[in-house]
Amino acid sequence: MRDQEVAELLDRAVATVELPAGFTTRVVAGSRSRRRRRLLLCGGALVVAVALATPLLTPIGPAGPIGGAGISVVGPSVEPEVPAGIVGSDGMPATPERVVALGRTGTETLVVLRRTARAEEQTAGGQAAEVWIAPDGGDPRRALDYLSYDLACPDDDQVCLDVRSTGGGLGLAIAHRAGGRLFVLAQAPEGRTVEVVANGVRQPVGAAPHGAVVEVIADEPYDDVQVWATLADGRRYRIPWAPGAVLID
């Protein structure tokens, strides 16, 4: 059984309850070790592990952790307000109309504020934003002065190329480490749904025209985390990570 299948089996087994932090990672690591020793008890050991963990699991609400281990979603129904005190690079205060996406990341609010793209990027159909972090009880700070997005697609993603050619926008994805945790802020235009995949664990986010935050377990977001958008007709494309989109405290 592949590592992804192990993670998906855990997701189905625990349904709407939360696994202890790092549980899936430990099970997958253990399965790799067992395979190296050529033991044939992986399937049985997994069932026992899930059975032992089940009494310790806590039911959750609709906005709490769902899916894989340690993964939680703050969806569009829990949109925070734009924090006061954010003044864009143009000297104008942030308003909801200028915000591309925002969401809560632990004890902070992550705000993606639209700004004018460079001429060559505008010509190519790209967009730009600046990223702010507003801690609870503290002053906002600009974490990223210039973020290019909607500018390119991953190799061999024809759906992404087709969508980008229409000028309708691809959406954006930003990863933010805060307090030892990793959050993904994802956004896609109206009429599309979003899914975040971290180390093979699929987490549906739903519609996120104003952004939604998912907490994931991953060491290298560029390598381990993917953000996908699904069109109304069922076609999927990958929202690419822009250079600088992974923020590290």
Short mmCIF file of C-alpha atoms in Angstrom, two decimals:
data_model
loop_
_atom_site.label_atom_id
_atom_site.label_comp_id
_atom_site.label_asym_id
_atom_site.label_seq_id
_atom_site.Cartn_x
_atom_site.Cartn_y
_atom_site.Cartn_z
CA MET A 1 0.00 0.00 0.00
CA ARG A 2 1.41 3.39 -0.97
CA ASP A 3 1.82 6.20 1.57
CA GLN A 4 -0.98 8.19 -0.03
CA GLU A 5 -3.33 5.22 0.25
CA VAL A 6 -2.44 4.88 3.94
CA ALA A 7 -3.30 8.55 4.53
CA GLU A 8 -6.56 8.28 2.59
CA LEU A 9 -7.51 5.14 4.53
CA LEU A 10 -7.02 7.05 7.78
CA ASP A 11 -9.21 9.87 6.49
CA ARG A 12 -12.04 7.48 5.72
CA ALA A 13 -11.63 5.64 9.01
CA VAL A 14 -11.95 8.64 11.29
CA ALA A 15 -14.48 10.55 9.17
CA THR A 16 -15.41 13.74 11.03
CA VAL A 17 -13.11 13.44 14.01
CA GLU A 18 -9.61 14.83 14.56
CA LEU A 19 -6.48 12.73 14.79
CA PRO A 20 -3.73 13.76 17.22
CA ALA A 21 -1.21 16.13 15.67
CA GLY A 22 1.30 14.32 13.45
CA PHE A 23 -0.57 11.00 13.65
CA THR A 24 -0.79 10.40 9.89
CA THR A 25 2.87 11.34 9.47
CA ARG A 26 3.90 8.84 12.15
CA VAL A 27 1.80 6.03 10.63
CA VAL A 28 3.21 6.68 7.16
CA ALA A 29 6.78 6.78 8.51
CA GLY A 30 6.13 3.55 10.40
CA SER A 31 4.79 1.87 7.29
CA ARG A 32 7.97 2.80 5.41
CA SER A 33 10.09 1.26 8.17
CA ARG A 34 8.02 -1.89 8.21
CA ARG A 35 8.34 -2.26 4.47
CA ARG A 36 12.09 -2.01 4.72
CA ARG A 37 12.06 -4.89 7.22
CA ARG A 38 9.78 -6.83 4.84
CA LEU A 39 7.06 -7.39 7.42
CA LEU A 40 3.66 -8.32 6.11
CA LEU A 41 1.62 -6.98 8.99
CA CYS A 42 1.17 -3.39 7.78
CA GLY A 43 -2.56 -3.65 7.10
CA GLY A 44 -3.36 -5.27 10.45
CA ALA A 45 -1.16 -2.85 12.39
CA LEU A 46 -2.93 0.09 10.77
CA VAL A 47 -6.36 -1.18 11.82
CA VAL A 48 -5.12 -1.66 15.39
CA ALA A 49 -3.60 1.83 15.44
CA VAL A 50 -6.85 3.44 14.30
CA ALA A 51 -8.86 1.38 16.79
CA LEU A 52 -6.60 2.42 19.68
CA ALA A 53 -6.72 6.06 18.67
CA THR A 54 -10.50 6.25 18.26
CA PRO A 55 -11.39 6.62 21.99
CA LEU A 56 -9.07 9.63 22.18
CA LEU A 57 -10.66 11.49 19.28
CA THR A 58 -12.88 14.51 19.91
CA PRO A 59 -15.93 15.39 17.80
CA ILE A 60 -15.66 18.70 15.99
CA GLY A 61 -17.89 21.40 14.58
CA PRO A 62 -18.32 22.34 10.91
CA ALA A 63 -15.52 24.96 11.04
CA GLY A 64 -13.05 22.76 12.92
CA PRO A 65 -10.47 20.21 11.82
CA ILE A 66 -11.70 17.73 9.24
CA GLY A 67 -10.09 15.30 6.81
CA GLY A 68 -6.48 14.42 7.60
CA ALA A 69 -4.39 14.72 10.73
CA GLY A 70 -4.01 18.23 12.06
CA ILE A 71 -5.83 19.82 9.13
CA SER A 72 -8.43 22.49 9.73
CA VAL A 73 -10.37 24.86 7.54
CA VAL A 74 -11.59 28.36 8.17
CA GLY A 75 -13.96 28.77 5.26
CA PRO A 76 -15.65 31.75 3.66
CA SER A 77 -18.43 31.64 6.28
CA VAL A 78 -15.88 32.75 8.90
CA GLU A 79 -14.42 35.73 7.06
CA PRO A 80 -12.49 38.09 9.32
CA GLU A 81 -12.66 41.84 8.93
CA VAL A 82 -9.84 43.79 7.31
CA PRO A 83 -7.61 44.90 10.20
CA ALA A 84 -7.26 48.61 10.82
CA GLY A 85 -3.94 50.33 10.22
CA ILE A 86 -2.99 48.76 6.87
CA VAL A 87 -1.82 51.39 4.39
CA GLY A 88 -0.87 50.13 0.95
CA SER A 89 2.26 50.98 -1.00
CA ASP A 90 0.27 53.69 -2.79
CA GLY A 91 -0.40 55.45 0.51
CA MET A 92 -4.09 54.52 0.54
CA PRO A 93 -5.70 52.58 3.40
CA ALA A 94 -6.85 49.02 2.79
CA THR A 95 -10.54 48.64 1.99
CA PRO A 96 -12.54 45.46 1.38
CA GLU A 97 -12.70 46.33 -2.34
CA ARG A 98 -8.90 46.26 -2.57
CA VAL A 99 -8.46 42.98 -0.72
CA VAL A 100 -7.78 39.94 -2.91
CA ALA A 101 -7.95 37.45 -0.03
CA LEU A 102 -7.73 37.34 3.73
CA GLY A 103 -7.98 34.76 6.48
CA ARG A 104 -7.04 33.87 10.02
CA THR A 105 -3.72 32.06 10.50
CA GLY A 106 -3.48 31.13 14.18
CA THR A 107 -3.46 34.40 16.14
CA GLU A 108 -2.87 36.54 13.04
CA THR A 109 -4.83 37.80 10.07
CA LEU A 110 -3.23 37.41 6.66
CA VAL A 111 -4.28 40.08 4.15
CA VAL A 112 -3.49 40.06 0.42
CA LEU A 113 -3.93 43.60 -0.89
CA ARG A 114 -4.18 44.34 -4.59
CA ARG A 115 -1.56 46.63 -6.07
CA THR A 116 -0.57 47.80 -9.54
CA ALA A 117 1.42 45.19 -11.43
CA ARG A 118 4.57 46.04 -13.34
CA ALA A 119 3.96 47.07 -16.93
CA GLU A 120 5.48 43.94 -18.45
CA GLU A 121 3.41 41.71 -16.17
CA GLN A 122 0.21 43.58 -16.96
CA THR A 123 0.92 43.11 -20.66
CA ALA A 124 1.28 39.37 -20.07
CA GLY A 125 -1.98 39.24 -18.11
CA GLY A 126 -0.39 38.94 -14.67
CA GLN A 127 -1.58 40.51 -11.45
CA ALA A 128 0.20 41.73 -8.33
CA ALA A 129 -0.46 42.13 -4.63
CA GLU A 130 1.25 42.97 -1.36
CA VAL A 131 0.87 40.76 1.72
CA TRP A 132 0.25 42.01 5.25
CA ILE A 133 0.22 40.18 8.58
CA ALA A 134 -1.82 41.65 11.42
CA PRO A 135 -1.18 39.97 14.80
CA ASP A 136 -3.87 40.07 17.46
CA GLY A 137 -3.26 43.10 19.65
CA GLY A 138 -0.33 44.32 17.52
CA ASP A 139 0.39 46.57 14.57
CA PRO A 140 0.12 45.16 11.03
CA ARG A 141 3.35 44.65 9.14
CA ARG A 142 4.01 44.26 5.44
CA ALA A 143 5.36 40.72 4.97
CA LEU A 144 5.76 40.91 1.21
CA ASP A 145 5.97 44.11 -0.81
CA TYR A 146 5.30 42.59 -4.23
CA LEU A 147 3.75 39.25 -5.18
CA SER A 148 3.23 38.33 -8.84
CA TYR A 149 0.40 35.91 -9.51
CA ASP A 150 -1.74 34.70 -12.43
CA LEU A 151 1.45 34.95 -14.46
CA ALA A 152 2.28 31.32 -15.30
CA CYS A 153 0.99 27.75 -15.09
CA PRO A 154 2.73 24.54 -14.03
CA ASP A 155 4.16 22.50 -16.86
CA ASP A 156 1.72 20.25 -18.73
CA ASP A 157 -1.38 21.78 -17.08
CA GLN A 158 -3.46 22.50 -20.18
CA VAL A 159 -6.58 23.44 -18.20
CA CYS A 160 -4.60 26.12 -16.36
CA LEU A 161 -3.32 27.46 -19.68
CA ASP A 162 -6.83 27.51 -21.12
CA VAL A 163 -8.23 29.34 -18.09
CA ARG A 164 -5.41 31.84 -18.05
CA SER A 165 -5.95 32.65 -21.74
CA THR A 166 -9.49 33.82 -20.96
CA GLY A 167 -8.21 36.52 -18.60
CA GLY A 168 -10.59 35.41 -15.86
CA GLY A 169 -7.86 34.89 -13.28
CA LEU A 170 -6.43 31.70 -11.82
CA GLY A 171 -6.48 32.59 -8.12
CA LEU A 172 -3.63 32.54 -5.66
CA ALA A 173 -2.09 30.47 -2.89
CA ILE A 174 0.11 31.66 -0.03
CA ALA A 175 1.71 29.50 2.65
CA HIS A 176 2.45 31.09 6.02
CA ARG A 177 4.36 29.59 8.94
CA ALA A 178 3.25 30.94 12.30
CA GLY A 179 4.00 29.56 15.76
CA GLY A 180 5.35 26.31 14.34
CA ARG A 181 2.21 25.71 12.28
CA LEU A 182 1.69 25.94 8.52
CA PHE A 183 -1.32 27.67 7.02
CA VAL A 184 -2.37 27.91 3.37
CA LEU A 185 -4.46 30.88 2.25
CA ALA A 186 -6.15 29.99 -1.05
CA GLN A 187 -8.38 32.02 -3.34
CA ALA A 188 -10.11 31.37 -6.65
CA PRO A 189 -12.60 33.48 -8.63
CA GLU A 190 -16.37 33.08 -8.32
CA GLY A 191 -17.83 29.88 -9.73
CA ARG A 192 -14.89 27.66 -8.73
CA THR A 193 -14.11 25.48 -5.74
CA VAL A 194 -10.76 24.97 -4.06
CA GLU A 195 -8.98 21.90 -2.73
CA VAL A 196 -5.67 21.75 -0.87
CA VAL A 197 -3.55 18.59 -1.04
CA ALA A 198 -0.79 18.22 1.56
CA ASN A 199 1.45 15.14 1.46
CA GLY A 200 -1.26 13.29 -0.46
CA VAL A 201 -4.06 14.18 1.99
CA ARG A 202 -6.89 15.90 0.10
CA GLN A 203 -8.79 18.64 1.88
CA PRO A 204 -11.81 20.24 0.16
CA VAL A 205 -12.15 23.95 0.93
CA GLY A 206 -15.10 24.86 -1.28
CA ALA A 207 -15.79 28.25 -2.83
CA ALA A 208 -13.24 30.85 -1.75
CA PRO A 209 -13.66 34.04 -3.80
CA HIS A 210 -12.41 36.08 -0.84
CA GLY A 211 -9.95 33.49 0.41
CA ALA A 212 -10.05 30.60 2.87
CA VAL A 213 -7.39 29.22 5.19
CA VAL A 214 -6.38 25.58 5.63
CA GLU A 215 -3.92 24.39 8.27
CA VAL A 216 -1.74 21.57 6.97
CA ILE A 217 1.18 19.39 7.99
CA ALA A 218 4.08 19.74 5.56
CA ASP A 219 7.79 20.48 5.66
CA GLU A 220 8.26 22.03 2.23
CA PRO A 221 5.13 23.77 0.90
CA TYR A 222 6.50 24.14 -2.64
CA ASP A 223 7.12 20.37 -2.78
CA ASP A 224 4.53 18.88 -0.44
CA VAL A 225 1.45 21.10 -0.90
CA GLN A 226 -0.71 21.67 -3.98
CA VAL A 227 -3.72 23.94 -4.40
CA TRP A 228 -6.33 23.00 -7.00
CA ALA A 229 -9.31 24.84 -8.43
CA THR A 230 -12.29 23.10 -10.01
CA LEU A 231 -14.40 24.83 -12.66
CA ALA A 232 -18.18 24.53 -12.87
CA ASP A 233 -17.80 22.02 -15.72
CA GLY A 234 -15.64 19.74 -13.54
CA ARG A 235 -12.26 20.53 -15.08
CA ARG A 236 -9.41 21.04 -12.59
CA TYR A 237 -6.25 23.08 -12.73
CA ARG A 238 -3.46 23.70 -10.30
CA ILE A 239 -3.03 27.17 -8.83
CA PRO A 240 0.72 27.75 -9.05
CA TRP A 241 2.88 28.93 -6.18
CA ALA A 242 4.23 32.36 -7.05
CA PRO A 243 7.83 33.26 -6.20
CA GLY A 244 7.83 34.47 -2.61
CA ALA A 245 4.42 32.99 -1.80
CA VAL A 246 5.80 30.92 1.10
CA LEU A 247 6.20 33.24 4.09
CA ILE A 248 8.55 32.09 6.84
CA ASP A 249 8.66 33.89 10.19
#
